[in-house]
Coordinates of N, CA, C and O in Angstrom, one line a residue:
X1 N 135.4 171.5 99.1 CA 136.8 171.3 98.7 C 137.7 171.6 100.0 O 138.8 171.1 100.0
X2 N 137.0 172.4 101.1 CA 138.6 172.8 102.0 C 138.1 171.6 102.9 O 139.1 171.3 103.5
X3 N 137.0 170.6 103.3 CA 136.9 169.6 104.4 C 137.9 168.5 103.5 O 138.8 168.0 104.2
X4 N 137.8 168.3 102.2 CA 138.8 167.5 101.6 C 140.0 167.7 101.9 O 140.7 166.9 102.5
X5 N 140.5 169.3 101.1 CA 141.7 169.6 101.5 C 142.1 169.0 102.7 O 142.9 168.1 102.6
X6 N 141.6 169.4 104.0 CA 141.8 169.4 105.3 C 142.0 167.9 105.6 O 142.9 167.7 106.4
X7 N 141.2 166.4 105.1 CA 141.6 165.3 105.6 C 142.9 164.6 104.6 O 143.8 163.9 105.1
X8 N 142.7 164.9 103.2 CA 143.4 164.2 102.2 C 144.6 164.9 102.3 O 145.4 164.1 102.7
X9 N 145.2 166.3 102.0 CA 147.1 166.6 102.5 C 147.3 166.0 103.4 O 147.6 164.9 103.2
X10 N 147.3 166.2 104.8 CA 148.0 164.9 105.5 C 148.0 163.6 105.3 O 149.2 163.0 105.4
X11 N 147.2 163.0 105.1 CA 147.1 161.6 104.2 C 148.4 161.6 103.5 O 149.3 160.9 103.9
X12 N 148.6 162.4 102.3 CA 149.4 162.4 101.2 C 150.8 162.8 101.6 O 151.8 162.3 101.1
X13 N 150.9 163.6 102.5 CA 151.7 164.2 103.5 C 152.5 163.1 104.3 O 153.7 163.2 104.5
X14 N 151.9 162.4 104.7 CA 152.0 161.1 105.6 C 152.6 159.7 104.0 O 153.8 159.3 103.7
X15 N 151.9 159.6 103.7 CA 152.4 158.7 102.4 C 153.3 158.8 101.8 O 154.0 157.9 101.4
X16 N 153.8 160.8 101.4 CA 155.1 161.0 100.7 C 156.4 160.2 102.0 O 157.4 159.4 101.9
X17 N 155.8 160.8 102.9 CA 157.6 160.8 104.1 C 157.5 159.4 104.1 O 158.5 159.0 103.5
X18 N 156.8 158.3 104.5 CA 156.9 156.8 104.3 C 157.6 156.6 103.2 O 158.7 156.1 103.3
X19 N 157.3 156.9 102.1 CA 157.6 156.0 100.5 C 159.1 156.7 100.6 O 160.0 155.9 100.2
X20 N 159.6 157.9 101.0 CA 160.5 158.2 100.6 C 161.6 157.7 102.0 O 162.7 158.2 102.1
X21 N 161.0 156.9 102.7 CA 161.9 156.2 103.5 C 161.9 154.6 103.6 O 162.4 153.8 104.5
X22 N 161.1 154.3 102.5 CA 160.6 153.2 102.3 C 161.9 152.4 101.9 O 162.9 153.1 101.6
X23 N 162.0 151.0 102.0 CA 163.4 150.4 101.1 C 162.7 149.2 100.0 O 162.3 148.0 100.3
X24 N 162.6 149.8 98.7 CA 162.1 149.2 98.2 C 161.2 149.7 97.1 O 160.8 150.9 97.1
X25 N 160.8 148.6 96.2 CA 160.0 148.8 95.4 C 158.5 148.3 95.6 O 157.4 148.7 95.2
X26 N 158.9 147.2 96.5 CA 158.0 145.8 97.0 C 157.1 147.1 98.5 O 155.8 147.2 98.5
X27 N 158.1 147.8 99.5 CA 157.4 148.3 100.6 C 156.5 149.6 100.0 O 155.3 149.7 100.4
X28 N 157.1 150.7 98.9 CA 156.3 151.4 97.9 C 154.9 151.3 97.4 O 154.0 152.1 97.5
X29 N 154.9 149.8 96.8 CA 153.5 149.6 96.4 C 152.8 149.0 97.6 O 151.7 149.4 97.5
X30 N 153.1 148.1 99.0 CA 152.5 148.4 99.9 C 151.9 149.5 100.6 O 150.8 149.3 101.2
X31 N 152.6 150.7 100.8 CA 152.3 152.2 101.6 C 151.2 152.7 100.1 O 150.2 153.5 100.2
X32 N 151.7 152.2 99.1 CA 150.1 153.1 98.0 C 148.9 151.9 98.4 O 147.9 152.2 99.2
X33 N 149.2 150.7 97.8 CA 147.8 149.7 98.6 C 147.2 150.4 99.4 O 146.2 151.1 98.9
X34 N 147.6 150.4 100.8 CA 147.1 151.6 101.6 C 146.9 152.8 101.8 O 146.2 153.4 102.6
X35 N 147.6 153.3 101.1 CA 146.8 155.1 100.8 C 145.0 155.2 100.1 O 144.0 155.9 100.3
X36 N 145.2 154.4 99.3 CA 143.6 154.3 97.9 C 142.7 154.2 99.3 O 142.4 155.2 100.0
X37 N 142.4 153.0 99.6 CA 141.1 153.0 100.8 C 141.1 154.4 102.0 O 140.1 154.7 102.5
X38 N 142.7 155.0 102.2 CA 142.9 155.9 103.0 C 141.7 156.8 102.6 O 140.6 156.9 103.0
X39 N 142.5 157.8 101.2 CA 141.7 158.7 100.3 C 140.2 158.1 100.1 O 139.1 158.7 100.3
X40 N 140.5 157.2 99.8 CA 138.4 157.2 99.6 C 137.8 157.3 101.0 O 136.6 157.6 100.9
X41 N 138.2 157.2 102.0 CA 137.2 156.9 103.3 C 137.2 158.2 103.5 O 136.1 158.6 103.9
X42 N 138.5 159.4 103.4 CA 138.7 160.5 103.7 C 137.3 161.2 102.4 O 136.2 161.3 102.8
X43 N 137.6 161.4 101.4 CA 136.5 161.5 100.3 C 134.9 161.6 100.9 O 134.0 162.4 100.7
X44 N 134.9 160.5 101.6 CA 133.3 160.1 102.0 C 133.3 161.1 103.2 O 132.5 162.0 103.2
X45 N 134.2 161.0 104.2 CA 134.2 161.7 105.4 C 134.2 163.3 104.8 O 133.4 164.0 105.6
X46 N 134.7 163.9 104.0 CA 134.7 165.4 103.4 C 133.1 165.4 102.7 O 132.3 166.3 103.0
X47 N 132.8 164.8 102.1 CA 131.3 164.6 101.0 C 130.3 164.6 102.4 O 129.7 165.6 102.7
X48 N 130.2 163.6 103.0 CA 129.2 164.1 104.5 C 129.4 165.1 105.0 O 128.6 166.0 105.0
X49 N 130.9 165.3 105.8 CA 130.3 166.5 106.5 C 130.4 168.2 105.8 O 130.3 169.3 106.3
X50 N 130.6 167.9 104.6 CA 130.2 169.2 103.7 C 128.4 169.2 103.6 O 127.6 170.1 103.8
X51 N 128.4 168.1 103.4 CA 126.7 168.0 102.9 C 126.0 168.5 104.4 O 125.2 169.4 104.4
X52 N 126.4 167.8 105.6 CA 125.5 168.1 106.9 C 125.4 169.5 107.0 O 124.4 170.1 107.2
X53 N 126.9 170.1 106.7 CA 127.3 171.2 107.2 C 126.6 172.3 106.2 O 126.1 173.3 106.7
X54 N 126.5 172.2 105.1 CA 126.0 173.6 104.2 C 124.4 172.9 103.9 O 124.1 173.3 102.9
X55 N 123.4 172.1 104.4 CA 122.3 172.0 105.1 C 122.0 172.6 106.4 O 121.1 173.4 106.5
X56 N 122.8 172.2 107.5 CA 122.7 173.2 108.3 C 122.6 174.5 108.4 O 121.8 175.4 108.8
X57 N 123.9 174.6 107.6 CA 124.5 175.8 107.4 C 123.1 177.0 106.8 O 122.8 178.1 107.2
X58 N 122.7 176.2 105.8 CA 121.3 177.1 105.6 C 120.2 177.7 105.9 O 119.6 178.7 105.5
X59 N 120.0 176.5 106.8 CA 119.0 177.4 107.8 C 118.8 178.8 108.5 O 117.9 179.4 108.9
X60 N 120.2 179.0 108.5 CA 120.5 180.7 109.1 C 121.1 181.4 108.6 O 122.1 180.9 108.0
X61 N 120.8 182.9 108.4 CA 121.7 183.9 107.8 C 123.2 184.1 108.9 O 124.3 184.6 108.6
X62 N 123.1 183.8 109.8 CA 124.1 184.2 110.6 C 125.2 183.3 110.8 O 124.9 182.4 111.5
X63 N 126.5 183.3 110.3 CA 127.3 182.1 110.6 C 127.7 181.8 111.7 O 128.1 180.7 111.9
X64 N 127.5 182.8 112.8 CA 128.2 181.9 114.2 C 126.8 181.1 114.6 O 127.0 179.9 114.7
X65 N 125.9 181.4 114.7 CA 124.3 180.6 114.4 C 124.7 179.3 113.9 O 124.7 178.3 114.6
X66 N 125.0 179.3 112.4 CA 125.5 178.1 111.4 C 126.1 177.3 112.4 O 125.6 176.5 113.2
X67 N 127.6 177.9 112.2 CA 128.9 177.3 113.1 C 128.3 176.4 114.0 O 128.2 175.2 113.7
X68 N 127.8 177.1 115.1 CA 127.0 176.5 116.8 C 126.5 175.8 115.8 O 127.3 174.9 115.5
X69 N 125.0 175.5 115.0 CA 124.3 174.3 114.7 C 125.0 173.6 114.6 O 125.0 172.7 115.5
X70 N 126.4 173.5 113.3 CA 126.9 172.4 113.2 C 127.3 171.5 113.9 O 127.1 170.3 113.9
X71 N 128.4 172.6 115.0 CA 129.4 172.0 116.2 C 128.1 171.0 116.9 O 128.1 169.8 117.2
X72 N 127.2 171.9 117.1 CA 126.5 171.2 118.0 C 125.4 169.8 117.6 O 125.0 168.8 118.3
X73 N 125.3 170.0 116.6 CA 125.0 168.5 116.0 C 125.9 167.2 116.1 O 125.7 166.1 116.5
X74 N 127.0 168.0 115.3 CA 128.1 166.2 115.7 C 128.6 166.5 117.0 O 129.6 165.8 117.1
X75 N 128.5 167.0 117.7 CA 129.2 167.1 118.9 C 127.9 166.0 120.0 O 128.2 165.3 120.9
X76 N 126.5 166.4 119.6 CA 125.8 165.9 120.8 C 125.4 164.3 120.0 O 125.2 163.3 120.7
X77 N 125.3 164.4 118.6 CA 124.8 163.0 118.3 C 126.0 162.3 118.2 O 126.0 161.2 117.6
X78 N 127.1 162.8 118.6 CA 128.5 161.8 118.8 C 128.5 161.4 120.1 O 129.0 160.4 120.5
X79 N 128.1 162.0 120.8 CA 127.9 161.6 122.5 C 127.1 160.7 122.9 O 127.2 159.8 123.7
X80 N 125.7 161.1 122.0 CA 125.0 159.9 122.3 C 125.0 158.8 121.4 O 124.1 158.0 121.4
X81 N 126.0 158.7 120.4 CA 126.3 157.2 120.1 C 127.1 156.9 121.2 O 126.5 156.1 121.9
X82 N 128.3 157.3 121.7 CA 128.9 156.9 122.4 C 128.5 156.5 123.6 O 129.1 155.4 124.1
X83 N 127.6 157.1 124.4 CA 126.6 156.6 125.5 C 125.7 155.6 125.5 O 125.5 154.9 126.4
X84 N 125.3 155.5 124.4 CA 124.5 154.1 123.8 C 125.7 153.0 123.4 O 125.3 151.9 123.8
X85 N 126.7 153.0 122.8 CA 127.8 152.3 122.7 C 127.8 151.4 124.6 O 127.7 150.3 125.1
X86 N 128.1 152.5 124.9 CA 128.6 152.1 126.1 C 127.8 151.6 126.8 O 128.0 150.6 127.5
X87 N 126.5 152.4 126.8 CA 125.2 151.4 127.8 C 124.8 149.8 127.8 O 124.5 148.8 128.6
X88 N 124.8 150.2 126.3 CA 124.6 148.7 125.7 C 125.6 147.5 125.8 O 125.3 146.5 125.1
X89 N 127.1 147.6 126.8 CA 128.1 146.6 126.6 C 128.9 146.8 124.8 O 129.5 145.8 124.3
X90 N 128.9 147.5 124.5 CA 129.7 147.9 123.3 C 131.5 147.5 123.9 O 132.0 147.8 124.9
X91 N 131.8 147.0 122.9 CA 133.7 147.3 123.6 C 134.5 147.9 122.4 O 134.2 147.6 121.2
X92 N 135.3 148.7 122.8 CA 136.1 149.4 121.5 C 136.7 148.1 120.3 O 137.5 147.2 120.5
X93 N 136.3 148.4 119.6 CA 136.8 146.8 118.4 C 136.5 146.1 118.1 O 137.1 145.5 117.2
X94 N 135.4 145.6 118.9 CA 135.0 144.3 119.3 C 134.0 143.5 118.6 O 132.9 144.1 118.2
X95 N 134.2 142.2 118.2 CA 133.3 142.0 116.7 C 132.3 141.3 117.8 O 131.2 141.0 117.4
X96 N 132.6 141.0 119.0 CA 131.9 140.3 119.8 C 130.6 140.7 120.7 O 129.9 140.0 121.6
X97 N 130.6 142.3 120.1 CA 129.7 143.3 121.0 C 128.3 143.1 121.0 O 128.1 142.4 120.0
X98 N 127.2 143.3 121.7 CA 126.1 142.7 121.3 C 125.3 144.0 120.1 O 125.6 145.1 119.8
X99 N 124.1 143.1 119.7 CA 123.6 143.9 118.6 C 123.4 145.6 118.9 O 123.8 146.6 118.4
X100 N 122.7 145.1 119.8 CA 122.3 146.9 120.6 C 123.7 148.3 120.4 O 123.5 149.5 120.2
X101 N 124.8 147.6 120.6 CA 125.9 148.3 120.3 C 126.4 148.5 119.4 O 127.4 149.3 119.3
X102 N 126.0 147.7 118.1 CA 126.6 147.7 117.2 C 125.6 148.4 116.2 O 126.0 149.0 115.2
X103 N 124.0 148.2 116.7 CA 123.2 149.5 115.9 C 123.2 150.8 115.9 O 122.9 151.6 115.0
X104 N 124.0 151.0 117.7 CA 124.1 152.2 118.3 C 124.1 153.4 117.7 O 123.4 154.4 117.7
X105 N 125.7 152.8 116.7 CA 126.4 153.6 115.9 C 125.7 154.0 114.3 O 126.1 154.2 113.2
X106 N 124.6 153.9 115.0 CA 124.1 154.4 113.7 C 123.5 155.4 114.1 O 123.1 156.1 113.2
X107 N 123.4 155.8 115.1 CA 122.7 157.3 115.4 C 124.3 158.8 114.8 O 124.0 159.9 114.2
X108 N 125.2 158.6 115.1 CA 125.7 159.9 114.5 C 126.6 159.3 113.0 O 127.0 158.2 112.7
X109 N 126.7 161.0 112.3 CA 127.0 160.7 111.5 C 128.9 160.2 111.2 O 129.4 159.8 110.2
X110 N 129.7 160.5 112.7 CA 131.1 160.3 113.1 C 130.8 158.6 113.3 O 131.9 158.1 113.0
X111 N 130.1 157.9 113.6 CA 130.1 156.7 114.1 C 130.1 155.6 112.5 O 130.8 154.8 112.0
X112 N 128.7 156.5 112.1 CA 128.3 155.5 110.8 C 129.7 155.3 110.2 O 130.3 154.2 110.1
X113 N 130.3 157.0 109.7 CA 132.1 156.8 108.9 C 132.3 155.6 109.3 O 132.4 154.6 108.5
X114 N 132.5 155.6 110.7 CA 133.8 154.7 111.3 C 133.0 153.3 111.1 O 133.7 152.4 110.5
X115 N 131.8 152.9 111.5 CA 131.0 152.0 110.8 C 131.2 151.4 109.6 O 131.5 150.2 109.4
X116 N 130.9 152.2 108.8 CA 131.3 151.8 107.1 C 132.7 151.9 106.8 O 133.0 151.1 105.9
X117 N 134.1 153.0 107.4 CA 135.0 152.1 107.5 C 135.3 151.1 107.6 O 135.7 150.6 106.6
X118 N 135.3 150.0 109.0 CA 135.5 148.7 109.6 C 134.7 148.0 108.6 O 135.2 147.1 108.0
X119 N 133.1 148.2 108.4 CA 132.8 147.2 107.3 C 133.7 146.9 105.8 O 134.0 145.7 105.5
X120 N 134.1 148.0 105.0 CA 134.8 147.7 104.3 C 136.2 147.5 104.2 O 136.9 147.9 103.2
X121 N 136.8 146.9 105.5 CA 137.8 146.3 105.7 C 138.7 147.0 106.9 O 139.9 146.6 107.1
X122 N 138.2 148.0 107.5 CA 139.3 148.7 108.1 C 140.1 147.9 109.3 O 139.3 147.2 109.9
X123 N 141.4 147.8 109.7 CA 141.8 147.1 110.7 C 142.1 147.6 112.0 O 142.1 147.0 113.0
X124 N 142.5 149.4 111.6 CA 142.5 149.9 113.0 C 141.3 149.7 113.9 O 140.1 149.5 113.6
X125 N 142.2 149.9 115.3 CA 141.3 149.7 116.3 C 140.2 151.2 116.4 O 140.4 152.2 115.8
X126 N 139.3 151.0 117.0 CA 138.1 152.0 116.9 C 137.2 152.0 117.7 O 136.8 150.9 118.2
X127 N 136.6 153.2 118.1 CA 135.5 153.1 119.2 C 134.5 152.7 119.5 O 133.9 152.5 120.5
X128 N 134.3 152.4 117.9 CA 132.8 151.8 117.6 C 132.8 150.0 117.5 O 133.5 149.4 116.6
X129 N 132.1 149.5 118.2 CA 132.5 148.4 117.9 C 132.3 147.7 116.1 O 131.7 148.4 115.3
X130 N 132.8 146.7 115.9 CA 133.0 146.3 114.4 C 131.3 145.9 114.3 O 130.8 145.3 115.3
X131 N 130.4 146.1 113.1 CA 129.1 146.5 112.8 C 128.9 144.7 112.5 O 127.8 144.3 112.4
X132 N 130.0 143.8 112.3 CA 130.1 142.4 111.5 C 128.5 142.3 110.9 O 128.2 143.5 110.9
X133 N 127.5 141.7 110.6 CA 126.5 141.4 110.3 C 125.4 142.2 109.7 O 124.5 142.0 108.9
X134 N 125.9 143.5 110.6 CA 124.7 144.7 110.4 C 125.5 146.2 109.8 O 125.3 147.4 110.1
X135 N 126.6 145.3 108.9 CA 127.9 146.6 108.2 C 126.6 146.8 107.2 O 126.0 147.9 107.3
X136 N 126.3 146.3 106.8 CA 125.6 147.0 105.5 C 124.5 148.1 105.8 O 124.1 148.8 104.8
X137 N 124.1 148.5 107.1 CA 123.2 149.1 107.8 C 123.9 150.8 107.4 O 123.4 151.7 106.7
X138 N 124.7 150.7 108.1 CA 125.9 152.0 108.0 C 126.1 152.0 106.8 O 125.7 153.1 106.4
X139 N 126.5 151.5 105.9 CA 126.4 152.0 104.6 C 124.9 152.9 104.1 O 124.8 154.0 103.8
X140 N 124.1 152.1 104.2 CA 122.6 152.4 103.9 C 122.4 154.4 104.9 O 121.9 155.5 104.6
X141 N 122.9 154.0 106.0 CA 123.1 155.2 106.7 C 123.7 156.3 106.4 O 123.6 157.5 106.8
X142 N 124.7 155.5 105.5 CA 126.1 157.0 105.3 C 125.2 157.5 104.3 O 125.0 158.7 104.4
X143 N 124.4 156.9 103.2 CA 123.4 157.3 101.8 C 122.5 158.0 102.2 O 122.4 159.1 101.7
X144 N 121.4 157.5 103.6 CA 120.4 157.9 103.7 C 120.7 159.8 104.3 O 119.9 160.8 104.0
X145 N 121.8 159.8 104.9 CA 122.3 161.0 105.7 C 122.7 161.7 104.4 O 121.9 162.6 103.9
X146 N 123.6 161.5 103.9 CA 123.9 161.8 102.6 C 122.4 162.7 101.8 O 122.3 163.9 101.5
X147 N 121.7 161.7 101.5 CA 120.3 162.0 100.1 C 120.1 163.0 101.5 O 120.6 164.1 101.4
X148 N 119.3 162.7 102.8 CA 118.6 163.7 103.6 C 119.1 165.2 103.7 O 118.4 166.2 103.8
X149 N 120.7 165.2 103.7 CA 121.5 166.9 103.7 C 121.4 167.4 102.4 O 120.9 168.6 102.2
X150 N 121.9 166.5 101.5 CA 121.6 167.4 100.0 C 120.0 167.8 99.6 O 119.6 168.8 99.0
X151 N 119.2 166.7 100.1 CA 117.5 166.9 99.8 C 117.1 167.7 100.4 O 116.2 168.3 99.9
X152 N 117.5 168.3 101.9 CA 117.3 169.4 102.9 C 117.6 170.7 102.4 O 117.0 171.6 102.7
X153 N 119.0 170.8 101.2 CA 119.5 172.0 101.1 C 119.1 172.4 100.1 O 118.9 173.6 99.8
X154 N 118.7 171.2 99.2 CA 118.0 171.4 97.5 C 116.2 172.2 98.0 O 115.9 173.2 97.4
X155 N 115.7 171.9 98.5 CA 114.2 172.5 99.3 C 114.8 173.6 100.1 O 114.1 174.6 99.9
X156 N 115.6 173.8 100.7 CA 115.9 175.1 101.4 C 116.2 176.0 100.3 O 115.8 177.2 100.3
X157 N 117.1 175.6 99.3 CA 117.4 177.3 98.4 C 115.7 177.3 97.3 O 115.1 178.2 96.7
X158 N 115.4 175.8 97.4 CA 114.3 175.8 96.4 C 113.0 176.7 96.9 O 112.1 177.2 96.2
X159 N 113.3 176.7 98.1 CA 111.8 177.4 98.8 C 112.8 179.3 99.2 O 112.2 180.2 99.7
X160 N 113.5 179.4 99.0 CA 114.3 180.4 99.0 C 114.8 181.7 97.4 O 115.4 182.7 97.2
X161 N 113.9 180.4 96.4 CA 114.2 181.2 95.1 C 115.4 181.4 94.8 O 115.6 182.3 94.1
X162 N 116.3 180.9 95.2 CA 117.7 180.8 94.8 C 118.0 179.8 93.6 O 118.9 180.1 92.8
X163 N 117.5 178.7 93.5 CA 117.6 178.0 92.0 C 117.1 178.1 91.1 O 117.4 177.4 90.1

Protein backbone atom coordinates (compact mmCIF):
# COMPACT_ATOMS: atom_id res chain seq x y z
CA UNK A 1 0.00 0.00 0.00
CA UNK A 2 2.72 2.79 0.83
CA UNK A 3 4.70 2.05 -2.92
CA UNK A 4 1.01 2.79 -4.21
CA UNK A 5 0.43 5.53 -1.92
CA UNK A 6 3.86 6.98 -2.95
CA UNK A 7 3.20 6.82 -7.05
CA UNK A 8 -0.71 7.31 -7.23
CA UNK A 9 -1.21 10.93 -4.73
CA UNK A 10 0.89 12.77 -6.92
CA UNK A 11 -0.83 11.46 -9.93
CA UNK A 12 -4.11 12.58 -8.31
CA UNK A 13 -2.37 15.53 -6.93
CA UNK A 14 -1.34 16.55 -10.41
CA UNK A 15 -4.85 15.77 -11.92
CA UNK A 16 -6.78 17.77 -9.13
CA UNK A 17 -4.68 21.31 -9.93
CA UNK A 18 -5.11 20.65 -13.90
CA UNK A 19 -9.01 20.00 -13.73
CA UNK A 20 -9.39 22.78 -11.45
CA UNK A 21 -7.71 25.09 -13.88
CA UNK A 22 -9.13 23.44 -16.69
CA UNK A 23 -11.76 25.58 -18.91
CA UNK A 24 -14.30 23.40 -19.50
CA UNK A 25 -16.15 20.45 -19.45
CA UNK A 26 -14.76 19.07 -22.85
CA UNK A 27 -10.70 19.79 -21.25
CA UNK A 28 -12.04 17.82 -17.79
CA UNK A 29 -12.94 14.70 -19.37
CA UNK A 30 -9.69 14.92 -21.40
CA UNK A 31 -7.12 15.38 -18.15
CA UNK A 32 -9.44 12.11 -16.59
CA UNK A 33 -8.92 10.09 -20.17
CA UNK A 34 -5.53 10.53 -19.05
CA UNK A 35 -5.29 9.96 -15.56
CA UNK A 36 -7.02 5.93 -15.85
CA UNK A 37 -3.94 4.61 -17.91
CA UNK A 38 -1.77 7.05 -15.52
CA UNK A 39 -3.25 5.01 -12.27
CA UNK A 40 -3.10 1.69 -13.86
CA UNK A 41 0.58 1.87 -15.05
CA UNK A 42 1.32 3.43 -11.53
CA UNK A 43 -0.79 0.17 -9.90
CA UNK A 44 1.47 -2.22 -11.87
CA UNK A 45 4.67 -0.21 -11.07
CA UNK A 46 3.56 -0.43 -6.95
CA UNK A 47 2.37 -4.43 -7.48
CA UNK A 48 6.11 -5.25 -8.86
CA UNK A 49 8.12 -3.44 -6.95
CA UNK A 50 6.24 -4.46 -3.70
CA UNK A 51 6.44 -8.07 -4.92
CA UNK A 52 10.53 -7.82 -5.81
CA UNK A 53 10.92 -5.94 -2.73
CA UNK A 54 9.16 -8.20 0.14
CA UNK A 55 10.86 -11.38 -1.86
CA UNK A 56 13.95 -9.91 -1.34
CA UNK A 57 13.07 -8.49 1.51
CA UNK A 58 12.87 -12.15 2.91
CA UNK A 59 15.68 -13.57 2.54
CA UNK A 60 17.14 -11.67 5.55
CA UNK A 61 16.28 -10.93 9.08
CA UNK A 62 18.20 -7.72 8.90
CA UNK A 63 16.53 -4.69 7.15
CA UNK A 64 19.51 -2.68 6.10
CA UNK A 65 20.70 -6.20 4.50
CA UNK A 66 16.96 -6.13 2.93
CA UNK A 67 17.14 -2.36 1.98
CA UNK A 68 20.97 -2.88 0.23
CA UNK A 69 19.44 -6.16 -1.65
CA UNK A 70 16.81 -4.29 -2.93
CA UNK A 71 18.55 -0.92 -3.78
CA UNK A 72 21.01 -3.02 -5.20
CA UNK A 73 19.02 -5.13 -7.54
CA UNK A 74 17.14 -2.35 -9.48
CA UNK A 75 19.95 -0.17 -9.24
CA UNK A 76 22.55 -2.71 -11.02
CA UNK A 77 19.88 -4.57 -13.36
CA UNK A 78 18.83 -0.89 -14.43
CA UNK A 79 22.35 -0.24 -15.42
CA UNK A 80 22.73 -2.99 -17.31
CA UNK A 81 19.63 -2.62 -19.30
CA UNK A 82 20.84 0.67 -19.94
CA UNK A 83 24.38 -0.47 -21.10
CA UNK A 84 22.95 -3.01 -23.30
CA UNK A 85 20.39 -0.38 -24.52
CA UNK A 86 23.14 1.58 -25.39
CA UNK A 87 25.71 -0.97 -26.72
CA UNK A 88 23.36 -2.34 -28.91
CA UNK A 89 22.44 1.22 -30.95
CA UNK A 90 19.24 1.64 -28.79
CA UNK A 91 18.01 5.51 -29.20
CA UNK A 92 15.82 7.01 -26.46
CA UNK A 93 12.10 6.53 -28.22
CA UNK A 94 13.00 5.16 -31.01
CA UNK A 95 10.64 2.73 -32.81
CA UNK A 96 13.51 2.43 -35.26
CA UNK A 97 16.07 0.84 -32.77
CA UNK A 98 17.39 -2.46 -33.67
CA UNK A 99 16.11 -5.74 -32.06
CA UNK A 100 19.08 -6.29 -29.72
CA UNK A 101 17.90 -3.01 -27.99
CA UNK A 102 14.70 -3.42 -27.89
CA UNK A 103 15.09 -7.05 -26.08
CA UNK A 104 17.64 -5.31 -23.92
CA UNK A 105 14.98 -4.00 -21.84
CA UNK A 106 13.97 -6.93 -20.74
CA UNK A 107 16.58 -7.57 -18.37
CA UNK A 108 15.35 -5.04 -15.50
CA UNK A 109 12.39 -4.88 -13.87
CA UNK A 110 12.37 -0.52 -14.41
CA UNK A 111 12.81 -1.14 -18.12
CA UNK A 112 10.12 -3.96 -18.69
CA UNK A 113 7.45 -1.05 -16.75
CA UNK A 114 8.53 1.37 -19.17
CA UNK A 115 8.39 -1.41 -21.94
CA UNK A 116 4.88 -2.41 -21.23
CA UNK A 117 4.09 1.18 -20.79
CA UNK A 118 4.99 2.30 -24.50
CA UNK A 119 3.42 -1.01 -25.65
CA UNK A 120 0.17 -0.13 -24.34
CA UNK A 121 0.08 3.14 -25.84
CA UNK A 122 2.37 5.38 -23.93
CA UNK A 123 3.46 8.64 -25.82
CA UNK A 124 6.05 10.11 -23.59
CA UNK A 125 9.39 10.09 -24.63
CA UNK A 126 11.51 7.32 -22.76
CA UNK A 127 14.77 5.74 -22.40
CA UNK A 128 13.95 2.59 -23.49
CA UNK A 129 13.47 2.33 -26.91
CA UNK A 130 9.68 1.63 -28.12
CA UNK A 131 9.59 -2.59 -27.88
CA UNK A 132 7.06 -2.10 -31.48
CA UNK A 133 6.89 -5.90 -32.46
CA UNK A 134 8.37 -7.56 -29.41
CA UNK A 135 5.78 -5.34 -26.84
CA UNK A 136 4.19 -8.43 -25.99
CA UNK A 137 7.64 -9.79 -24.64
CA UNK A 138 7.58 -7.14 -21.63
CA UNK A 139 4.26 -7.87 -20.83
CA UNK A 140 5.05 -11.70 -20.63
CA UNK A 141 8.04 -10.26 -18.42
CA UNK A 142 6.20 -7.95 -16.15
CA UNK A 143 4.01 -11.64 -15.32
CA UNK A 144 6.91 -13.82 -15.37
CA UNK A 145 8.82 -11.24 -12.65
CA UNK A 146 5.66 -10.85 -11.12
CA UNK A 147 4.62 -15.04 -10.61
CA UNK A 148 8.78 -15.50 -9.83
CA UNK A 149 8.66 -12.70 -6.59
CA UNK A 150 5.35 -13.85 -5.19
CA UNK A 151 6.41 -17.78 -5.97
CA UNK A 152 9.93 -16.92 -4.26
CA UNK A 153 8.13 -15.38 -1.13
CA UNK A 154 5.26 -18.01 -1.07
CA UNK A 155 8.40 -20.98 -0.65
CA UNK A 156 10.39 -18.69 1.50
CA UNK A 157 7.70 -18.25 4.48
CA UNK A 158 6.50 -21.85 3.22
CA UNK A 159 9.92 -23.34 4.08
CA UNK A 160 9.93 -20.96 7.07
CA UNK A 161 6.66 -22.42 8.72
CA UNK A 162 5.07 -19.18 8.71
CA UNK A 163 1.91 -20.28 6.52
Amino acid sequence: MACLALIEIPLLLLYLGTIVDAGGGAAIWRETKALIPGLLMGAAWAVLFAAIGLALASLTGRRAYATGAIAIYLFLSWSLASILIGVTGGRFGSAASPLASRLAGLVSPVTVLEGVRQWLGGTSVSPVPRPGSVGVLYGVMFLVLLAASLGGLAARYRKAGVS
